Amino acid sequence: RFFKTDGGLKNLGLRPADVVVSNIIAETLCELKEDLLNLVKTDGYLILSGIMAQRKSMVKSAFADLVRIEEKKSADWQAYLYRKGH
């Protein structure tokens, strides 16, 4: 299922999932970090994309407490696959 919101993620009535994907700008990813993590089951995966290359350190720093499994990059964009542990 896909959900769209114009605000935070708390009021959508979502349950934690095995995989959560967020394709938005780095600043918003960092602002929504706790909401995003609450949506990922333990041992689940979080995919963050839509990150401009010059903002990658911001996201890597904000999500440093997760295990980063993989990263993909193009000339202008970054994407990261994280695993949420115990």
XYZ file of C-alpha atoms in Angstrom:
86
model
C 0.000 0.000 0.000
C 1.077 3.557 -0.645
C 0.233 6.584 1.483
C 0.551 10.274 0.813
C 0.597 12.986 3.454
C 0.992 16.729 3.477
C 2.240 16.684 7.067
C 3.819 14.309 9.532
C 3.425 10.573 9.522
C 1.965 10.027 12.992
C -1.688 10.672 12.156
C -1.983 8.272 9.230
C -2.784 5.249 11.380
C 0.056 3.271 9.833
C 1.463 0.116 11.391
C 5.141 -0.813 11.296
C 6.207 -2.539 8.072
C 9.082 -4.747 6.938
C 10.138 -2.147 4.343
C 9.588 1.619 4.352
C 10.645 3.817 1.420
C 10.955 7.589 1.529
C 11.956 9.594 -1.540
C 12.135 13.194 -0.315
C 14.770 15.852 0.261
C 17.467 15.366 2.877
C 16.229 18.029 5.276
C 12.766 16.450 5.429
C 14.199 12.947 5.829
C 16.128 14.173 8.850
C 13.090 15.983 10.289
C 10.949 12.843 9.908
C 13.594 10.435 11.214
C 11.724 9.341 14.349
C 8.428 8.969 12.463
C 10.145 6.908 9.768
C 11.908 4.685 12.297
C 8.639 4.083 14.133
C 7.204 2.753 10.872
C 9.969 0.176 10.375
C 9.684 -3.160 12.179
C 12.681 -4.424 14.123
C 14.985 -6.110 11.603
C 13.108 -4.249 8.834
C 14.509 -2.031 6.123
C 14.405 1.695 5.460
C 15.178 2.993 1.981
C 15.981 6.699 1.766
C 16.292 8.283 -1.642
C 16.009 11.632 -3.363
C 19.121 12.877 -1.574
C 21.219 15.419 -3.405
C 24.930 14.556 -3.395
C 25.866 17.707 -1.469
C 23.416 16.727 1.347
C 24.555 13.106 1.773
C 26.601 13.778 4.918
C 23.524 15.299 6.603
C 21.516 12.113 6.073
C 24.380 9.752 6.888
C 24.958 11.597 10.156
C 21.265 11.683 11.116
C 20.801 7.949 10.465
C 24.215 6.820 11.748
C 22.616 4.712 14.491
C 21.204 2.359 11.840
C 23.143 -0.231 9.881
C 23.682 1.072 6.344
C 23.660 -1.949 4.055
C 23.999 -0.366 0.649
C 24.180 2.949 -1.112
C 23.484 3.836 -4.698
C 24.422 7.040 -6.404
C 24.110 8.756 -9.720
C 25.713 12.002 -10.775
C 23.281 14.074 -8.683
C 21.343 11.747 -6.360
C 21.981 9.335 -3.504
C 19.945 6.489 -2.039
C 20.624 4.428 1.075
C 19.355 1.088 2.312
C 19.345 0.758 6.109
C 18.431 -2.086 8.434
C 16.790 -1.351 11.756
C 18.182 -3.653 14.438
C 17.122 -4.391 17.992
